[in-house]
Amino acid sequence: MGSAAPDLVGRINDTVYVIPHAGTVDHYPAKATNIVVPNGTAVYNVGDWNKDGKGDIVTRAPDGNLTLWRGDGKGSFAPGVALGSGFGSVSKLRFVGDVTGDGLPDFYGRNAAGNPTIFPGDGATGFKASLSSTKAMDEFWYFRGSDLSAYDLVTATASLTGKTTTDIVLRHKATGVLRVLQYNAAGKLITNRIIAEPSRGITALG
């Protein structure tokens, strides 16, 4: 179909169809950033946290403090700024996109008492007051009812396609292959596919 990328050919009844290659890829080779966090315990891809049109990253320190690294859109990041403290007692902290409906990305976890809690982002360098969550949301973000025994890394991340819904990425223990689960606005699974095979040296996904 006019490019060097291979296309697919299929048949429905007696009609043959060509499915053109879009010429796109899911991932380019890994590229090192200027972020160094030797004692970091987690890294989160938070999309455009501060609404400047560029992708950002949040890291978590052993004491639970969160640091925001604001992207420049070219693979580098401004010096980290404090985003939040007091998260040392929060377990299973995840980035979950906008779950409050205000257009700003949020975090989710269980507070010191073990209660499911939403930590709404303020779109700048902090958080609004935390909110209690629902059982249904808790079950979704902790993958209740899903057999994840074959995966050693599981994370929720900003949409890989730029949509408003959040995606889930998993790494298969035996092969190292990354899979992405994508959902529509109603929470229905619409995509479950392989996207990449990362280095065995990766210890965290975000």
GROMACS .gro file of C-alpha atoms in nm:
model
  206
    1MET     CA    1   0.000   0.000   0.000
    2GLY     CA    2   0.282   0.239  -0.088
    3SER     CA    3   0.520   0.188   0.206
    4ALA     CA    4   0.789  -0.062   0.298
    5ALA     CA    5   0.585  -0.183   0.596
    6PRO     CA    6   0.415  -0.521   0.536
    7ASP     CA    7   0.035  -0.531   0.514
    8LEU     CA    8  -0.222  -0.797   0.597
    9VAL     CA    9  -0.457  -0.968   0.353
   10GLY     CA   10  -0.776  -1.139   0.465
   11ARG     CA   11  -1.104  -1.270   0.329
   12ILE     CA   12  -1.463  -1.222   0.438
   13ASN     CA   13  -1.687  -1.463   0.244
   14ASP     CA   14  -1.573  -1.422  -0.117
   15THR     CA   15  -1.425  -1.075  -0.082
   16VAL     CA   16  -1.052  -1.022  -0.023
   17TYR     CA   17  -0.947  -0.726   0.192
   18VAL     CA   18  -0.615  -0.553   0.247
   19ILE     CA   19  -0.540  -0.419   0.596
   20PRO     CA   20  -0.266  -0.156   0.552
   21HIS     CA   21   0.019  -0.135   0.799
   22ALA     CA   22  -0.017   0.190   0.993
   23GLY     CA   23   0.359   0.242   0.992
   24THR     CA   24   0.365   0.291   1.369
   25VAL     CA   25   0.525   0.106   1.661
   26ASP     CA   26   0.426   0.060   2.024
   27HIS     CA   27   0.769   0.135   2.164
   28TYR     CA   28   1.103   0.268   2.047
   29PRO     CA   29   1.426   0.136   2.204
   30ALA     CA   30   1.477   0.233   2.568
   31LYS     CA   31   1.630   0.575   2.622
   32ALA     CA   32   1.802   0.680   2.943
   33THR     CA   33   1.674   0.998   3.106
   34ASN     CA   34   1.854   1.242   3.334
   35ILE     CA   35   1.656   1.114   3.637
   36VAL     CA   36   1.869   0.926   3.890
   37VAL     CA   37   1.696   0.782   4.198
   38PRO     CA   38   1.931   0.523   4.354
   39ASN     CA   39   1.705   0.472   4.655
   40GLY     CA   40   1.371   0.505   4.479
   41THR     CA   41   1.110   0.240   4.556
   42ALA     CA   42   0.867   0.314   4.271
   43VAL     CA   43   0.836   0.510   3.948
   44TYR     CA   44   0.508   0.629   3.796
   45ASN     CA   45   0.432   0.746   3.444
   46VAL     CA   46   0.177   1.016   3.527
   47GLY     CA   47   0.121   1.156   3.180
   48ASP     CA   48   0.087   1.534   3.177
   49TRP     CA   49   0.055   1.592   3.551
   50ASN     CA   50   0.094   1.972   3.546
   51LYS     CA   51  -0.097   2.035   3.223
   52ASP     CA   52   0.188   2.193   3.027
   53GLY     CA   53   0.149   1.953   2.735
   54LYS     CA   54   0.453   1.738   2.824
   55GLY     CA   55   0.478   1.398   2.991
   56ASP     CA   56   0.598   1.379   3.352
   57ILE     CA   57   0.729   1.118   3.596
   58VAL     CA   58   0.679   1.075   3.970
   59THR     CA   59   0.916   0.875   4.191
   60ARG     CA   60   0.867   0.749   4.545
   61ALA     CA   61   1.140   0.748   4.811
   62PRO     CA   62   1.178   0.489   5.090
   63ASP     CA   63   1.016   0.734   5.336
   64GLY     CA   64   0.713   0.763   5.107
   65ASN     CA   65   0.785   1.115   4.981
   66LEU     CA   66   0.686   1.172   4.617
   67THR     CA   67   0.893   1.376   4.371
   68LEU     CA   68   0.762   1.522   4.045
   69TRP     CA   69   0.996   1.532   3.744
   70ARG     CA   70   0.852   1.765   3.479
   71GLY     CA   71   0.925   1.654   3.123
   72ASP     CA   72   1.050   1.882   2.848
   73GLY     CA   73   0.891   1.674   2.571
   74LYS     CA   74   1.233   1.563   2.442
   75GLY     CA   75   1.322   1.288   2.688
   76SER     CA   76   1.474   1.503   2.962
   77PHE     CA   77   1.328   1.634   3.285
   78ALA     CA   78   1.357   1.944   3.502
   79PRO     CA   79   1.503   1.898   3.853
   80GLY     CA   80   1.263   1.713   4.078
   81VAL     CA   81   1.026   1.904   4.302
   82ALA     CA   82   0.843   1.777   4.610
   83LEU     CA   83   0.496   1.655   4.520
   84GLY     CA   84   0.372   1.501   4.843
   85SER     CA   85   0.478   1.362   5.179
   86GLY     CA   86   0.320   1.126   5.427
   87PHE     CA   87   0.283   0.844   5.177
   88GLY     CA   88   0.507   0.613   5.380
   89SER     CA   89   0.201   0.462   5.544
   90VAL     CA   90   0.011   0.425   5.214
   91SER     CA   91   0.023   0.073   5.074
   92LYS     CA   92  -0.024  -0.037   4.713
   93LEU     CA   93   0.004   0.320   4.583
   94ARG     CA   94  -0.090   0.342   4.214
   95PHE     CA   95  -0.127   0.613   3.955
   96VAL     CA   96  -0.484   0.588   3.822
   97GLY     CA   97  -0.539   0.883   3.591
   98ASP     CA   98  -0.841   1.106   3.647
   99VAL     CA   99  -1.091   0.919   3.865
  100THR     CA  100  -1.252   1.226   4.023
  101GLY     CA  101  -1.377   1.383   3.699
  102ASP     CA  102  -1.198   1.716   3.738
  103GLY     CA  103  -0.963   1.659   3.445
  104LEU     CA  104  -0.659   1.623   3.672
  105PRO     CA  105  -0.468   1.297   3.733
  106ASP     CA  106  -0.490   1.116   4.067
  107PHE     CA  107  -0.324   0.850   4.280
  108TYR     CA  108  -0.489   0.564   4.464
  109GLY     CA  109  -0.386   0.351   4.759
  110ARG     CA  110  -0.474   0.223   5.105
  111ASN     CA  111  -0.415   0.461   5.394
  112ALA     CA  112  -0.260   0.368   5.729
  113ALA     CA  113  -0.592   0.221   5.844
  114GLY     CA  114  -0.610   0.005   5.530
  115ASN     CA  115  -0.898   0.201   5.379
  116PRO     CA  116  -0.912   0.249   4.998
  117THR     CA  117  -0.832   0.614   4.932
  118ILE     CA  118  -0.809   0.850   4.635
  119PHE     CA  119  -0.537   1.115   4.643
  120PRO     CA  120  -0.657   1.378   4.391
  121GLY     CA  121  -0.385   1.572   4.210
  122ASP     CA  122  -0.406   1.951   4.203
  123GLY     CA  123  -0.259   1.981   3.853
  124ALA     CA  124   0.051   2.158   3.986
  125THR     CA  125   0.288   2.028   4.252
  126GLY     CA  126   0.062   1.877   4.512
  127PHE     CA  127  -0.264   1.712   4.606
  128LYS     CA  128  -0.613   1.811   4.711
  129ALA     CA  129  -0.775   1.659   5.020
  130SER     CA  130  -0.790   1.279   5.005
  131LEU     CA  131  -1.121   1.100   4.940
  132SER     CA  132  -1.264   0.767   5.048
  133SER     CA  133  -1.307   0.519   4.764
  134THR     CA  134  -1.554   0.248   4.671
  135LYS     CA  135  -1.525  -0.128   4.692
  136ALA     CA  136  -1.569  -0.159   4.314
  137MET     CA  137  -1.280   0.076   4.244
  138ASP     CA  138  -1.065  -0.103   4.499
  139GLU     CA  139  -1.130  -0.437   4.332
  140PHE     CA  140  -1.047  -0.296   3.988
  141TRP     CA  141  -0.718  -0.129   4.079
  142TYR     CA  142  -0.594  -0.422   4.284
  143PHE     CA  143  -0.691  -0.666   4.008
  144ARG     CA  144  -0.917  -0.876   4.232
  145GLY     CA  145  -1.032  -1.193   4.063
  146SER     CA  146  -0.745  -1.186   3.814
  147ASP     CA  147  -0.480  -1.456   3.815
  148LEU     CA  148  -0.153  -1.262   3.792
  149SER     CA  149   0.072  -1.545   3.908
  150ALA     CA  150   0.243  -1.555   3.567
  151TYR     CA  151   0.348  -1.188   3.593
  152ASP     CA  152   0.619  -1.035   3.807
  153LEU     CA  153   0.550  -0.666   3.735
  154VAL     CA  154   0.205  -0.506   3.710
  155THR     CA  155   0.132  -0.135   3.689
  156ALA     CA  156  -0.142   0.109   3.597
  157THR     CA  157  -0.014   0.385   3.372
  158ALA     CA  158  -0.128   0.690   3.180
  159SER     CA  159  -0.293   0.585   2.853
  160LEU     CA  160  -0.043   0.469   2.593
  161THR     CA  161  -0.278   0.592   2.321
  162GLY     CA  162  -0.341   0.934   2.471
  163LYS     CA  163  -0.700   0.854   2.568
  164THR     CA  164  -0.857   0.956   2.898
  165THR     CA  165  -0.872   0.602   3.035
  166THR     CA  166  -0.577   0.446   3.217
  167ASP     CA  167  -0.402   0.133   3.088
  168ILE     CA  168  -0.257  -0.165   3.275
  169VAL     CA  169   0.082  -0.305   3.176
  170LEU     CA  170   0.206  -0.648   3.287
  171ARG     CA  171   0.539  -0.829   3.244
  172HIS     CA  172   0.536  -1.205   3.192
  173LYS     CA  173   0.783  -1.371   3.429
  174ALA     CA  174   0.893  -1.650   3.199
  175THR     CA  175   0.950  -1.447   2.881
  176GLY     CA  176   0.990  -1.083   2.988
  177VAL     CA  177   0.721  -0.984   2.738
  178LEU     CA  178   0.513  -0.677   2.820
  179ARG     CA  179   0.138  -0.685   2.764
  180VAL     CA  180  -0.105  -0.393   2.775
  181LEU     CA  181  -0.466  -0.411   2.889
  182GLN     CA  182  -0.677  -0.120   2.767
  183TYR     CA  183  -1.031  -0.036   2.876
  184ASN     CA  184  -1.306   0.185   2.739
  185ALA     CA  185  -1.487   0.453   2.940
  186ALA     CA  186  -1.735   0.194   3.067
  187GLY     CA  187  -1.456  -0.018   3.214
  188LYS     CA  188  -1.480  -0.293   2.952
  189LEU     CA  189  -1.157  -0.458   2.839
  190ILE     CA  190  -1.103  -0.379   2.471
  191THR     CA  191  -0.733  -0.462   2.416
  192ASN     CA  192  -0.502  -0.732   2.550
  193ARG     CA  193  -0.186  -0.748   2.343
  194ILE     CA  194   0.192  -0.770   2.348
  195ILE     CA  195   0.370  -0.435   2.321
  196ALA     CA  196   0.739  -0.497   2.397
  197GLU     CA  197   1.005  -0.722   2.540
  198PRO     CA  198   1.213  -0.527   2.791
  199SER     CA  199   1.551  -0.589   2.946
  200ARG     CA  200   1.566  -0.841   3.229
  201GLY     CA  201   1.736  -0.566   3.430
  202ILE     CA  202   1.416  -0.366   3.469
  203THR     CA  203   1.300  -0.372   3.832
  204ALA     CA  204   0.999  -0.139   3.821
  205LEU     CA  205   0.731  -0.027   3.578
  206GLY     CA  206   0.541   0.300   3.586
   0.00000   0.00000   0.00000
